[in-house]
Short mmCIF file of C-alpha atoms and ligand atoms in Angstrom, two decimals:
data_model
loop_
_atom_site.label_atom_id
_atom_site.label_comp_id
_atom_site.label_asym_id
_atom_site.label_seq_id
_atom_site.Cartn_x
_atom_site.Cartn_y
_atom_site.Cartn_z
CA MET A 1 -10.75 18.45 29.28
CA THR A 2 -9.13 21.89 29.06
CA THR A 3 -11.21 25.01 28.36
CA SER A 4 -9.48 25.56 25.03
CA HIS A 5 -10.32 21.98 24.00
CA SER A 6 -14.03 22.50 24.90
CA LEU A 7 -14.00 25.75 22.96
CA LEU A 8 -12.49 23.97 19.94
CA LEU A 9 -15.08 21.17 20.09
CA GLY A 10 -17.81 23.82 20.02
CA GLN A 11 -16.27 25.41 16.91
CA LEU A 12 -15.92 22.02 15.23
CA ARG A 13 -19.57 21.19 15.95
CA GLN A 14 -20.53 24.46 14.36
CA ALA A 15 -18.38 23.75 11.31
CA VAL A 16 -19.54 20.18 10.55
CA GLY A 17 -22.63 19.59 12.72
CA ALA A 18 -22.65 17.97 16.17
CA ALA A 19 -23.41 14.52 14.70
CA ASN A 20 -20.07 14.61 12.89
CA VAL A 21 -17.89 15.35 15.91
CA LEU A 22 -17.54 11.98 17.65
CA THR A 23 -16.20 11.95 21.20
CA GLN A 24 -18.02 9.01 22.79
CA GLY A 25 -18.86 5.37 22.18
CA ASP A 26 -16.69 2.80 20.48
CA LEU A 27 -14.20 4.74 18.35
CA SER A 28 -11.78 1.82 17.90
CA ALA A 29 -12.33 1.78 14.12
CA TYR A 30 -10.67 5.22 14.07
CA GLU A 31 -8.26 4.84 16.99
CA GLN A 32 -6.71 1.41 16.39
CA ASP A 33 -4.54 0.62 13.37
CA TRP A 34 -5.43 -2.25 10.99
CA ARG A 35 -2.61 -4.48 12.21
CA LYS A 36 -3.58 -3.87 15.86
CA ARG A 37 -0.08 -2.70 16.64
CA GLU A 38 -1.26 0.43 18.50
CA THR A 39 -4.43 1.89 20.00
CA GLY A 40 -4.62 5.65 20.51
CA LYS A 41 -7.13 8.08 22.03
CA SER A 42 -8.47 11.08 20.13
CA LEU A 43 -9.89 14.37 21.39
CA ALA A 44 -12.56 13.87 18.72
CA VAL A 45 -13.16 12.20 15.37
CA VAL A 46 -14.33 14.90 12.96
CA ARG A 47 -16.13 14.00 9.74
CA PRO A 48 -16.38 16.92 7.27
CA ALA A 49 -18.62 16.77 4.18
CA ASN A 50 -16.64 19.04 1.87
CA THR A 51 -13.41 20.95 1.30
CA LEU A 52 -14.67 24.18 2.90
CA GLU A 53 -15.43 22.26 6.08
CA VAL A 54 -11.94 20.73 6.06
CA ALA A 55 -10.47 24.24 5.77
CA ALA A 56 -12.60 25.45 8.70
CA ILE A 57 -11.48 22.48 10.85
CA VAL A 58 -7.80 23.15 10.09
CA LYS A 59 -8.12 26.87 10.89
CA ALA A 60 -9.83 26.13 14.21
CA CYS A 61 -7.24 23.49 15.16
CA VAL A 62 -4.31 25.75 14.26
CA ALA A 63 -5.75 28.53 16.42
CA ALA A 64 -6.20 26.09 19.33
CA GLY A 65 -2.76 24.50 18.86
CA VAL A 66 -4.33 21.07 18.32
CA SER A 67 -2.79 18.65 15.84
CA ILE A 68 -4.65 16.70 13.15
CA VAL A 69 -4.37 13.09 11.99
CA PRO A 70 -5.90 12.74 8.50
CA GLN A 71 -7.60 9.38 8.01
CA GLY A 72 -9.14 7.57 5.04
CA GLY A 73 -10.00 3.87 5.33
CA ASN A 74 -7.48 3.28 8.16
CA THR A 75 -5.99 0.29 6.31
CA GLY A 76 -2.41 1.59 6.46
CA MET A 77 0.33 -0.79 7.57
CA VAL A 78 2.70 1.53 9.44
CA VAL A 79 0.59 3.19 12.17
CA GLY A 80 0.14 6.52 10.38
CA SER A 81 -3.58 7.23 10.48
CA THR A 82 -4.48 6.75 14.16
CA PRO A 83 -4.00 9.25 17.02
CA ASP A 84 -1.37 8.98 19.73
CA ALA A 85 -2.43 8.07 23.27
CA THR A 86 -2.61 11.63 24.67
CA GLY A 87 -6.27 12.33 23.84
CA THR A 88 -5.26 15.71 22.42
CA GLN A 89 -5.30 15.04 18.65
CA ILE A 90 -8.18 15.29 16.19
CA VAL A 91 -8.78 12.43 13.76
CA LEU A 92 -10.01 14.03 10.54
CA SER A 93 -11.91 11.28 8.74
CA LEU A 94 -12.54 11.95 5.03
CA LEU A 95 -15.02 9.09 4.56
CA ARG A 96 -18.03 11.40 4.08
CA MET A 97 -16.29 13.09 1.15
CA ASN A 98 -16.89 10.21 -1.22
CA SER A 99 -18.22 11.59 -4.54
CA VAL A 100 -16.85 11.08 -8.00
CA ARG A 101 -16.92 14.72 -9.11
CA ALA A 102 -16.42 14.42 -12.89
CA LEU A 103 -15.27 11.95 -15.52
CA ASP A 104 -13.71 13.39 -18.69
CA GLY A 105 -13.50 10.56 -21.23
CA GLY A 106 -11.82 12.80 -23.84
CA ASN A 107 -9.03 13.72 -21.44
CA LEU A 108 -8.97 10.19 -19.93
CA THR A 109 -9.30 11.60 -16.41
CA VAL A 110 -11.57 11.30 -13.41
CA THR A 111 -11.83 13.87 -10.60
CA VAL A 112 -12.79 12.49 -7.24
CA ASP A 113 -13.21 13.39 -3.56
CA ALA A 114 -10.36 12.13 -1.38
CA GLY A 115 -12.63 9.97 0.77
CA CYS A 116 -13.93 7.93 -2.17
CA VAL A 117 -13.32 4.21 -1.56
CA LEU A 118 -11.00 2.81 -4.23
CA GLN A 119 -13.33 -0.02 -5.26
CA ASN A 120 -16.22 2.43 -5.76
CA LEU A 121 -14.01 4.53 -8.01
CA GLN A 122 -12.93 1.46 -10.02
CA GLU A 123 -16.61 0.46 -10.49
CA VAL A 124 -17.77 3.94 -11.58
CA CYS A 125 -14.96 4.10 -14.14
CA GLU A 126 -15.65 0.60 -15.44
CA LYS A 127 -19.35 1.39 -15.90
CA ALA A 128 -18.31 4.39 -17.99
CA GLY A 129 -16.08 2.12 -20.11
CA PHE A 130 -12.70 3.00 -18.61
CA LEU A 131 -10.07 1.34 -16.45
CA PHE A 132 -8.78 2.94 -13.25
CA PRO A 133 -5.91 0.52 -12.72
CA LEU A 134 -4.89 1.01 -9.07
CA SER A 135 -5.65 -2.28 -7.34
CA LEU A 136 -4.87 -3.67 -3.87
CA ALA A 137 -6.42 -6.17 -1.49
CA ALA A 138 -7.68 -3.33 0.76
CA GLU A 139 -9.58 -1.71 -2.13
CA GLY A 140 -12.98 -2.35 -0.49
CA SER A 141 -12.06 0.04 2.34
CA CYS A 142 -9.01 2.17 1.45
CA THR A 143 -9.62 5.63 -0.04
CA ILE A 144 -8.04 7.52 -2.89
CA GLY A 145 -6.79 10.14 -0.37
CA GLY A 146 -5.05 7.41 1.64
CA ASN A 147 -3.66 5.89 -1.57
CA LEU A 148 -2.20 9.27 -2.49
CA GLY A 149 -1.06 9.96 1.08
CA THR A 150 0.97 6.73 1.04
CA ASN A 151 1.70 6.60 -2.70
CA ALA A 152 0.24 3.09 -2.63
CA GLY A 153 1.53 0.42 -5.01
CA GLY A 154 -0.54 -2.74 -5.32
CA THR A 155 -0.71 -5.41 -7.98
CA GLN A 156 -0.74 -3.45 -11.29
CA VAL A 157 2.36 -1.31 -10.78
CA VAL A 158 4.43 -3.33 -13.25
CA ARG A 159 2.28 -1.82 -16.04
CA TYR A 160 0.65 1.36 -14.68
CA GLY A 161 3.00 2.60 -11.94
CA ASN A 162 2.31 3.63 -8.32
CA THR A 163 -0.52 5.98 -7.32
CA ARG A 164 1.87 8.88 -8.01
CA GLU A 165 2.08 7.96 -11.69
CA LEU A 166 -1.71 7.88 -11.91
CA CYS A 167 -2.28 11.36 -10.48
CA LEU A 168 -2.47 14.50 -12.62
CA GLY A 169 -3.79 17.03 -10.10
CA LEU A 170 -4.66 17.60 -6.46
CA GLU A 171 -6.83 19.77 -4.27
CA VAL A 172 -5.23 20.27 -0.86
CA VAL A 173 -6.08 22.10 2.37
CA THR A 174 -2.77 23.43 3.62
CA ALA A 175 -1.54 23.36 7.21
CA GLN A 176 -2.78 26.98 7.48
CA GLY A 177 -6.29 26.11 6.32
CA GLU A 178 -5.95 27.57 2.82
CA ILE A 179 -7.31 25.71 -0.20
CA TRP A 180 -4.92 24.95 -3.07
CA ASP A 181 -6.84 24.03 -6.23
CA GLY A 182 -4.42 22.09 -8.38
CA LEU A 183 -7.02 19.89 -10.11
CA SER A 184 -5.69 20.67 -13.55
CA GLY A 185 -5.81 17.34 -15.37
CA LEU A 186 -2.84 18.55 -17.43
CA ARG A 187 -0.28 16.06 -18.65
CA LYS A 188 2.38 18.74 -19.01
CA ASP A 189 3.03 21.61 -16.60
CA ASN A 190 6.56 22.77 -15.85
CA THR A 191 5.73 25.91 -13.90
CA GLY A 192 8.19 25.46 -11.05
CA TYR A 193 8.24 23.06 -8.10
CA ASP A 194 5.79 20.18 -8.49
CA LEU A 195 3.69 20.57 -5.34
CA ARG A 196 1.56 17.60 -6.31
CA HIS A 197 4.52 15.25 -6.01
CA LEU A 198 5.49 16.80 -2.67
CA MET A 199 2.04 16.04 -1.26
CA ILE A 200 1.84 12.50 -2.68
CA GLY A 201 3.48 10.09 -0.24
CA SER A 202 3.71 12.73 2.52
CA GLU A 203 1.39 10.65 4.76
CA GLY A 204 -0.71 13.59 5.93
CA THR A 205 2.29 15.49 7.31
CA LEU A 206 2.16 18.46 4.89
CA GLY A 207 -1.54 19.03 4.20
CA ILE A 208 -4.87 17.31 3.67
CA ILE A 209 -5.70 16.01 0.21
CA THR A 210 -9.39 16.72 -0.41
CA GLY A 211 -9.67 15.93 -4.13
CA ALA A 212 -7.66 14.46 -6.99
CA THR A 213 -7.65 14.17 -10.76
CA MET A 214 -6.54 10.69 -11.78
CA LYS A 215 -5.61 9.06 -15.10
CA LEU A 216 -7.87 6.58 -16.87
CA TYR A 217 -7.04 3.89 -19.43
CA PRO A 218 -9.08 1.94 -21.99
CA LEU A 219 -10.57 -1.26 -20.56
CA PRO A 220 -8.60 -4.29 -21.79
CA VAL A 221 -10.45 -6.43 -24.33
CA ALA A 222 -9.21 -9.62 -22.67
CA GLN A 223 -7.47 -10.39 -19.40
CA LEU A 224 -5.90 -13.75 -18.59
CA THR A 225 -4.45 -14.93 -15.32
CA ALA A 226 -2.10 -17.85 -14.71
CA MET A 227 -0.39 -19.40 -11.72
CA ALA A 228 2.98 -21.06 -12.19
CA ALA A 229 5.04 -23.22 -9.85
CA VAL A 230 8.73 -22.31 -10.11
CA PRO A 231 11.80 -24.20 -8.85
CA SER A 232 13.49 -21.16 -7.22
CA LEU A 233 13.38 -17.38 -6.88
CA ASP A 234 16.05 -17.16 -9.57
CA ALA A 235 13.62 -19.01 -11.84
CA ALA A 236 10.85 -16.55 -10.94
CA VAL A 237 13.11 -13.65 -11.96
CA GLN A 238 13.96 -15.46 -15.21
CA LEU A 239 10.23 -15.96 -15.85
CA LEU A 240 9.66 -12.23 -15.29
CA GLY A 241 12.27 -11.43 -17.97
CA LEU A 242 10.54 -13.79 -20.40
CA ALA A 243 7.12 -12.32 -19.55
CA HIS A 244 8.37 -8.78 -20.32
CA GLN A 245 9.80 -10.05 -23.61
CA HIS A 246 6.72 -12.03 -24.72
CA LEU A 247 3.90 -9.85 -23.37
CA SER A 248 5.53 -6.38 -23.28
CA ALA A 249 2.85 -3.85 -22.20
CA GLY A 250 0.35 -6.74 -21.83
CA LEU A 251 2.08 -7.82 -18.61
CA THR A 252 -0.12 -6.20 -15.95
CA GLY A 253 0.62 -8.35 -12.91
CA PHE A 254 3.53 -10.43 -11.63
CA GLU A 255 3.31 -11.55 -8.00
CA VAL A 256 5.43 -14.10 -6.17
CA MET A 257 4.32 -16.24 -3.20
CA GLY A 258 6.53 -18.43 -1.03
CA LYS A 259 5.39 -21.94 -0.08
CA PHE A 260 4.86 -21.04 3.59
CA ALA A 261 2.79 -17.96 2.70
CA LEU A 262 0.53 -20.25 0.61
CA ARG A 263 0.34 -22.80 3.44
CA LEU A 264 -1.02 -20.06 5.71
CA VAL A 265 -3.80 -19.39 3.17
CA THR A 266 -4.83 -23.09 3.10
CA LYS A 267 -4.61 -23.27 6.89
CA HIS A 268 -6.79 -20.21 7.60
CA PHE A 269 -9.05 -20.30 4.53
CA PRO A 270 -9.44 -24.06 3.84
CA GLN A 271 -12.31 -23.36 1.40
CA GLN A 272 -9.76 -21.88 -1.05
CA ARG A 273 -8.26 -24.33 -3.53
CA VAL A 274 -4.57 -23.51 -3.87
CA PRO A 275 -2.88 -25.17 -6.89
CA PHE A 276 0.45 -27.00 -6.53
CA GLN A 277 0.07 -27.56 -2.78
CA ASP A 278 1.55 -31.05 -3.09
CA SER A 279 4.44 -30.02 -5.30
CA ASP A 280 7.93 -29.33 -3.96
CA ALA A 281 8.04 -25.93 -5.66
CA PRO A 282 9.34 -23.36 -3.14
CA TYR A 283 7.55 -20.47 -4.90
CA CYS A 284 4.52 -19.84 -7.09
CA VAL A 285 3.88 -16.85 -9.33
CA VAL A 286 0.60 -15.20 -10.38
CA LEU A 287 0.87 -13.53 -13.79
CA GLU A 288 -1.68 -11.43 -15.61
CA ASN A 289 -1.82 -10.66 -19.33
CA SER A 290 -4.11 -7.85 -20.53
CA ASP A 291 -4.72 -7.63 -24.24
CA GLN A 292 -6.28 -4.99 -26.49
CA GLU A 293 -6.91 -7.40 -29.40
CA SER A 294 -8.85 -10.53 -28.41
CA GLU A 295 -9.08 -13.36 -25.91
CA ALA A 296 -7.63 -15.77 -28.51
CA HIS A 297 -4.65 -13.47 -29.07
CA ALA A 298 -4.09 -13.14 -25.32
CA ARG A 299 -4.25 -16.92 -24.79
CA GLU A 300 -1.93 -17.64 -27.68
CA ARG A 301 0.75 -15.25 -26.35
CA PHE A 302 0.35 -16.51 -22.78
CA GLU A 303 0.60 -20.17 -23.77
CA ARG A 304 3.66 -19.47 -25.90
CA LEU A 305 5.31 -17.71 -22.93
CA LEU A 306 4.61 -20.65 -20.62
CA GLU A 307 5.91 -23.15 -23.21
CA VAL A 308 9.16 -21.24 -23.57
CA ALA A 309 9.48 -20.88 -19.79
CA MET A 310 8.95 -24.62 -19.24
CA ALA A 311 11.51 -25.47 -21.90
CA ALA A 312 13.98 -23.12 -20.15
CA GLY A 313 13.30 -24.89 -16.83
CA CYS A 314 12.01 -21.81 -15.02
CA VAL A 315 8.43 -23.12 -14.76
CA LEU A 316 7.66 -26.58 -13.35
CA ASP A 317 3.92 -26.50 -13.91
CA ALA A 318 1.24 -23.90 -14.66
CA VAL A 319 -2.52 -23.36 -14.79
CA VAL A 320 -4.20 -20.72 -16.94
CA ALA A 321 -7.64 -19.57 -15.71
CA GLU A 322 -10.44 -20.58 -18.08
CA SER A 323 -12.96 -18.03 -16.81
CA ILE A 324 -13.23 -14.78 -14.91
CA THR A 325 -14.30 -16.76 -11.83
CA GLN A 326 -11.16 -18.89 -12.01
CA ALA A 327 -8.98 -15.81 -12.55
CA ARG A 328 -10.54 -14.14 -9.49
CA ALA A 329 -9.90 -17.28 -7.45
CA LEU A 330 -6.19 -17.20 -8.34
CA TRP A 331 -5.93 -13.52 -7.42
CA HIS A 332 -7.90 -14.19 -4.25
CA ILE A 333 -5.24 -16.65 -3.11
CA ARG A 334 -2.55 -13.99 -3.43
CA GLU A 335 -4.67 -11.29 -1.81
CA SER A 336 -5.56 -13.52 1.14
CA ILE A 337 -1.95 -13.80 2.31
CA PRO A 338 -1.94 -10.63 4.51
CA LEU A 339 -5.22 -11.72 6.12
CA ALA A 340 -4.00 -15.29 6.67
CA GLN A 341 -0.82 -13.92 8.20
CA ALA A 342 -2.81 -11.63 10.50
CA GLN A 343 -4.86 -14.66 11.63
CA GLU A 344 -1.68 -16.62 12.33
CA GLY A 345 -0.75 -13.94 14.86
CA LEU A 346 1.24 -10.76 15.37
CA ASN A 347 4.15 -10.55 12.95
CA ILE A 348 7.03 -8.38 11.79
CA LYS A 349 6.41 -6.86 8.37
CA HIS A 350 9.09 -5.70 5.95
CA ASP A 351 8.04 -3.93 2.78
CA ILE A 352 11.35 -3.70 0.97
CA SER A 353 12.53 -3.00 -2.54
CA ILE A 354 15.71 -4.24 -4.17
CA SER A 355 16.77 -4.38 -7.81
CA VAL A 356 14.76 -7.26 -9.26
CA SER A 357 17.87 -9.06 -10.49
CA ARG A 358 19.40 -9.12 -6.97
CA ILE A 359 16.34 -10.34 -5.06
CA PRO A 360 17.27 -14.06 -5.03
CA GLU A 361 20.71 -13.30 -3.57
CA PHE A 362 19.16 -10.96 -0.97
CA VAL A 363 16.70 -13.63 0.15
CA ARG A 364 19.37 -16.38 0.32
CA LEU A 365 21.66 -14.28 2.51
CA THR A 366 18.95 -12.82 4.75
CA ASP A 367 17.13 -16.16 5.23
CA ALA A 368 20.41 -17.72 6.36
CA GLN A 369 21.21 -14.93 8.85
CA LEU A 370 17.71 -14.94 10.36
CA GLU A 371 17.58 -18.73 10.64
CA GLN A 372 20.92 -18.74 12.42
CA ALA A 373 20.00 -15.90 14.82
CA TYR A 374 16.41 -17.06 15.49
CA PRO A 375 16.16 -20.84 15.02
CA GLY A 376 12.70 -21.97 13.90
CA VAL A 377 11.68 -18.49 12.74
CA ARG A 378 9.02 -18.65 9.98
CA LEU A 379 9.59 -16.54 6.88
CA VAL A 380 6.47 -15.37 5.07
CA ASN A 381 7.83 -14.14 1.78
CA TYR A 382 5.58 -12.82 -1.00
CA GLY A 383 4.94 -9.69 -2.98
CA HIS A 384 5.23 -7.64 -6.09
CA LEU A 385 8.25 -9.27 -7.74
CA GLY A 386 7.56 -7.40 -10.99
CA ASP A 387 8.37 -4.17 -9.11
CA GLY A 388 11.27 -5.55 -7.05
CA ASN A 389 9.04 -5.22 -3.95
CA LEU A 390 8.93 -8.06 -1.41
CA HIS A 391 6.86 -8.39 1.72
CA TYR A 392 9.63 -10.22 3.50
CA ASN A 393 7.77 -10.90 6.75
CA VAL A 394 8.81 -12.73 9.85
CA GLN A 395 6.52 -14.82 12.05
CA ALA A 396 7.49 -16.20 15.47
CA PRO A 397 8.61 -19.87 15.56
CA ALA A 398 5.67 -22.31 15.65
CA GLY A 399 4.19 -22.52 19.14
CA ALA A 400 6.14 -19.48 20.41
CA ASP A 401 4.40 -16.53 22.09
CA ALA A 402 4.10 -14.00 19.22
CA GLU A 403 3.79 -11.00 21.54
CA ALA A 404 6.95 -11.95 23.41
CA PHE A 405 8.76 -12.59 20.10
CA LEU A 406 7.90 -9.09 18.88
CA ARG A 407 8.80 -7.49 22.21
CA ASP A 408 12.16 -9.26 22.51
CA ASP A 409 13.26 -9.82 18.93
CA GLU A 410 11.66 -7.30 16.57
CA LYS A 411 14.59 -4.92 16.89
CA GLY A 412 17.18 -7.61 16.17
CA VAL A 413 15.20 -9.04 13.25
CA ASN A 414 14.79 -5.57 11.75
CA THR A 415 18.50 -4.85 12.10
CA ILE A 416 19.42 -8.00 10.15
CA VAL A 417 16.89 -7.30 7.39
CA TYR A 418 17.45 -3.55 7.02
CA ASP A 419 21.26 -3.76 7.18
CA MET A 420 21.06 -6.25 4.34
CA VAL A 421 18.68 -3.91 2.45
CA ASP A 422 21.34 -1.19 2.78
CA GLN A 423 24.04 -3.53 1.47
CA PHE A 424 21.86 -4.12 -1.58
CA LYS A 425 21.12 -0.38 -1.98
CA GLY A 426 17.41 -1.06 -1.47
CA SER A 427 14.62 0.77 0.34
CA ILE A 428 13.12 -0.07 3.76
CA SER A 429 9.69 1.06 2.56
CA ALA A 430 8.65 0.28 -0.99
CA GLU A 431 4.93 1.11 -0.81
CA HIS A 432 3.51 1.20 2.73
CA GLY A 433 5.24 4.40 3.85
CA VAL A 434 6.93 5.25 7.14
CA GLY A 435 4.18 6.27 9.61
CA SER A 436 5.40 6.00 13.18
CA LEU A 437 6.40 2.34 12.92
CA LYS A 438 9.41 2.97 10.67
CA ARG A 439 10.15 6.59 11.59
CA ASP A 440 13.17 5.85 13.78
CA LYS A 441 14.51 3.36 11.25
CA LEU A 442 14.41 6.06 8.59
CA GLU A 443 16.89 8.10 10.64
CA HIS A 444 19.41 5.28 10.19
CA HIS A 445 18.73 4.29 6.63
CA LYS A 446 18.15 7.58 4.78
CA SER A 447 21.00 9.94 4.03
CA PRO A 448 21.42 12.91 6.40
CA VAL A 449 21.28 15.24 3.40
CA ALA A 450 17.91 13.83 2.31
CA LEU A 451 16.57 13.97 5.88
CA GLY A 452 17.73 17.60 6.17
CA MET A 453 15.80 18.56 3.03
CA MET A 454 12.72 16.71 4.27
CA ARG A 455 12.83 18.56 7.62
CA ALA A 456 13.22 21.90 5.80
CA ILE A 457 10.11 21.16 3.71
CA LYS A 458 8.10 20.15 6.79
CA GLN A 459 9.21 23.31 8.64
CA ALA A 460 8.34 25.54 5.66
CA LEU A 461 4.88 24.11 4.99
CA ASP A 462 3.80 23.22 8.52
CA PRO A 463 5.79 25.41 10.96
CA GLN A 464 3.32 24.77 13.80
CA ASN A 465 3.58 21.00 13.33
CA THR A 466 -0.20 20.63 13.10
CA MET A 467 -0.29 17.93 10.43
CA ASN A 468 0.21 14.36 11.66
CA PRO A 469 3.17 15.19 13.94
CA GLY A 470 5.67 12.43 14.66
CA ARG A 471 4.85 10.56 11.47
CA VAL A 472 7.61 10.11 8.85
CA LEU A 473 9.88 12.52 10.81
CA ARG A 474 10.33 12.92 14.56
CA ALA A 475 8.13 15.67 15.99
P1 FAD B 501 -5.22 5.42 5.89
O1 FAD B 501 -4.74 4.13 6.43
O2 FAD B 501 -6.41 6.01 6.53
O3 FAD B 501 -4.03 6.49 5.94
C1 FAD B 501 -2.74 6.17 5.48
C2 FAD B 501 -1.84 7.42 5.57
O4 FAD B 501 -2.30 8.42 4.66
C3 FAD B 501 -1.84 8.08 6.95
O5 FAD B 501 -0.58 8.64 7.18
C4 FAD B 501 -2.89 9.18 6.82
O6 FAD B 501 -2.67 10.25 7.71
C5 FAD B 501 -2.69 9.60 5.37
N1 FAD B 501 -3.92 10.08 4.73
C6 FAD B 501 -5.10 9.44 4.62
N2 FAD B 501 -5.98 10.20 3.95
C7 FAD B 501 -5.34 11.34 3.64
C8 FAD B 501 -5.71 12.53 2.96
N3 FAD B 501 -6.92 12.68 2.44
N4 FAD B 501 -4.79 13.52 2.84
C9 FAD B 501 -3.55 13.38 3.35
N5 FAD B 501 -3.14 12.28 4.00
C10 FAD B 501 -4.02 11.27 4.13
N6 FAD B 501 -0.60 -0.86 0.32
C11 FAD B 501 0.08 -0.88 -0.85
O7 FAD B 501 0.77 0.09 -1.17
N7 FAD B 501 0.01 -1.96 -1.69
C12 FAD B 501 -0.74 -3.05 -1.40
O8 FAD B 501 -0.76 -4.01 -2.17
C13 FAD B 501 -1.48 -3.04 -0.19
N8 FAD B 501 -2.25 -4.09 0.14
C14 FAD B 501 -2.95 -4.08 1.32
C15 FAD B 501 -3.73 -5.18 1.64
C16 FAD B 501 -4.43 -5.20 2.85
C17 FAD B 501 -5.28 -6.41 3.19
C18 FAD B 501 -4.36 -4.09 3.72
C19 FAD B 501 -5.13 -4.07 5.01
C20 FAD B 501 -3.57 -3.00 3.40
C21 FAD B 501 -2.84 -2.98 2.21
N9 FAD B 501 -2.04 -1.90 1.85
C22 FAD B 501 -1.36 -1.91 0.67
C23 FAD B 501 -1.89 -0.76 2.77
C24 FAD B 501 -3.01 0.31 2.64
O9 FAD B 501 -4.17 -0.23 2.14
C25 FAD B 501 -2.57 1.45 1.75
O10 FAD B 501 -1.52 2.12 2.39
C26 FAD B 501 -3.69 2.46 1.44
O11 FAD B 501 -3.19 3.36 0.48
C27 FAD B 501 -4.17 3.24 2.64
O12 FAD B 501 -5.38 3.91 2.33
P2 FAD B 501 -6.37 4.38 3.48
O13 FAD B 501 -7.46 5.18 2.88
O14 FAD B 501 -6.79 3.21 4.31
O15 FAD B 501 -5.41 5.34 4.32
C1 MLT B 502 0.15 -6.85 -0.06
O1 MLT B 502 0.83 -6.73 -1.07
O2 MLT B 502 -0.55 -7.86 0.14
C2 MLT B 502 0.12 -5.72 0.91
O3 MLT B 502 1.03 -4.73 0.66
C3 MLT B 502 -0.22 -6.01 2.31
C4 MLT B 502 0.85 -6.69 3.11
O4 MLT B 502 2.02 -6.53 2.88
O5 MLT B 502 0.51 -7.38 4.06
ZN1 ZN B 503 2.04 -5.02 -1.19
#
């Protein structure tokens, strides 16, 4: 260890207490990404308790020329929250900053520390009689700071928008260690550049989010969930159109799941009962209807929608949950897909968005190209169809060595998928972000003008390249 590194560790211990500067023992929870794609080595994992401590850490690191990787729950999908292998970066874990600071029912806002786990925030809001609608399968471990850092999507975007749309204000420690208090809670503020939106989705490369003011909604009076078997993706898109028409703002979830994705759930979690397993339907859809009137009203509208959809031939069969337990079980099937896929082995993930109406054509063309280039390849296709966002994932052929498949074929598979995304004017990252996994791809798929503006922003706000270097943009 260099003298300047030892000096820095001493300063960090002074700032946050020796017990919160971790340098020894098993640090894999902080140094390995969730998908186990990469394992890094940190100089230290530093765990501040408040914003002033974060500012002190940043100032000390800037002075020592040491870079910082902000980390929340470390559930990100694109290798963005773990250190590189050099042993010279600090992981700044926000997990100790986990308080809900204030809930303002009149303003329909909640102000929260960045390290607050999403599920804890949802529960606090619900107890107070409000809905915080952000919802994703990692909610038991991901943090609101990580959600903002990635502009996370999840399963309620069709009604409430991405994390960006739910955020009214931020508190940020800048790359110089200054504190910007932007926790306004205002719904209107046109005083120049919107710094909040610059920070959201910047994946820790421009500053550290330490607090946020988020929007709340009234709790729905009734919430119904259904699962429908559909004869094709075109039919699923047709069903989405009907659901918008019949449920309007009541439509709070619309997820699609391919047959093979569902098979992986039954294979790895045999205790789950997955409807329509014996049917020939190539896709199933989970729909959610939230209603402000009554359960009877919600059921009536939902049943009418399904009747119309069956008559139009876009639904083969459907089940409507009769209880909260049954509704949870249907959602659990959908949310288990990433875990089942991880158990099946290493895989290539694509988190793409395309205009909803063009998704069936995209899938037809891309499936055909991949099957021709990589015979036997297994396509795990599921995702947030209501938002035009597919997790169009690729698993090695059955029995093949997954590690070798990724080593030899990931590049070729990605080229086929992302070139097709370009042809459809889509995006190569709908909700997971760029991290280091997609950084080089971004160079090819984002316009040079846009990349130039992004580099100018990074240079202006973080000229020393302290904040998460090499993520989103090349260092
Ligand atoms: P981390 O993984 O710790 O960090 C993610 C990025 O944000 C990193 O670049 C990090 O440096 C940065 N960051 C973290 N905290 C801060 C901060 N305070 N200030 C600045 N930057 C910060 N994502 C979706 O969008 N939709 C889904 O439906 C979804 N489902 C998932 C399901 C599973 C089972 C899993 C494992 C992941 C899923 N994800 C999903 C991905 C992941 O959960 C989200 O990206 C989440 O927002 C990450 O939060 P985190 O606290 O774990 O952040
Ligand atoms: C999901 O929607 O389940 C997530 O974004 C995670 C994934 O893609 O695996
Ligand atoms: Zn997703």
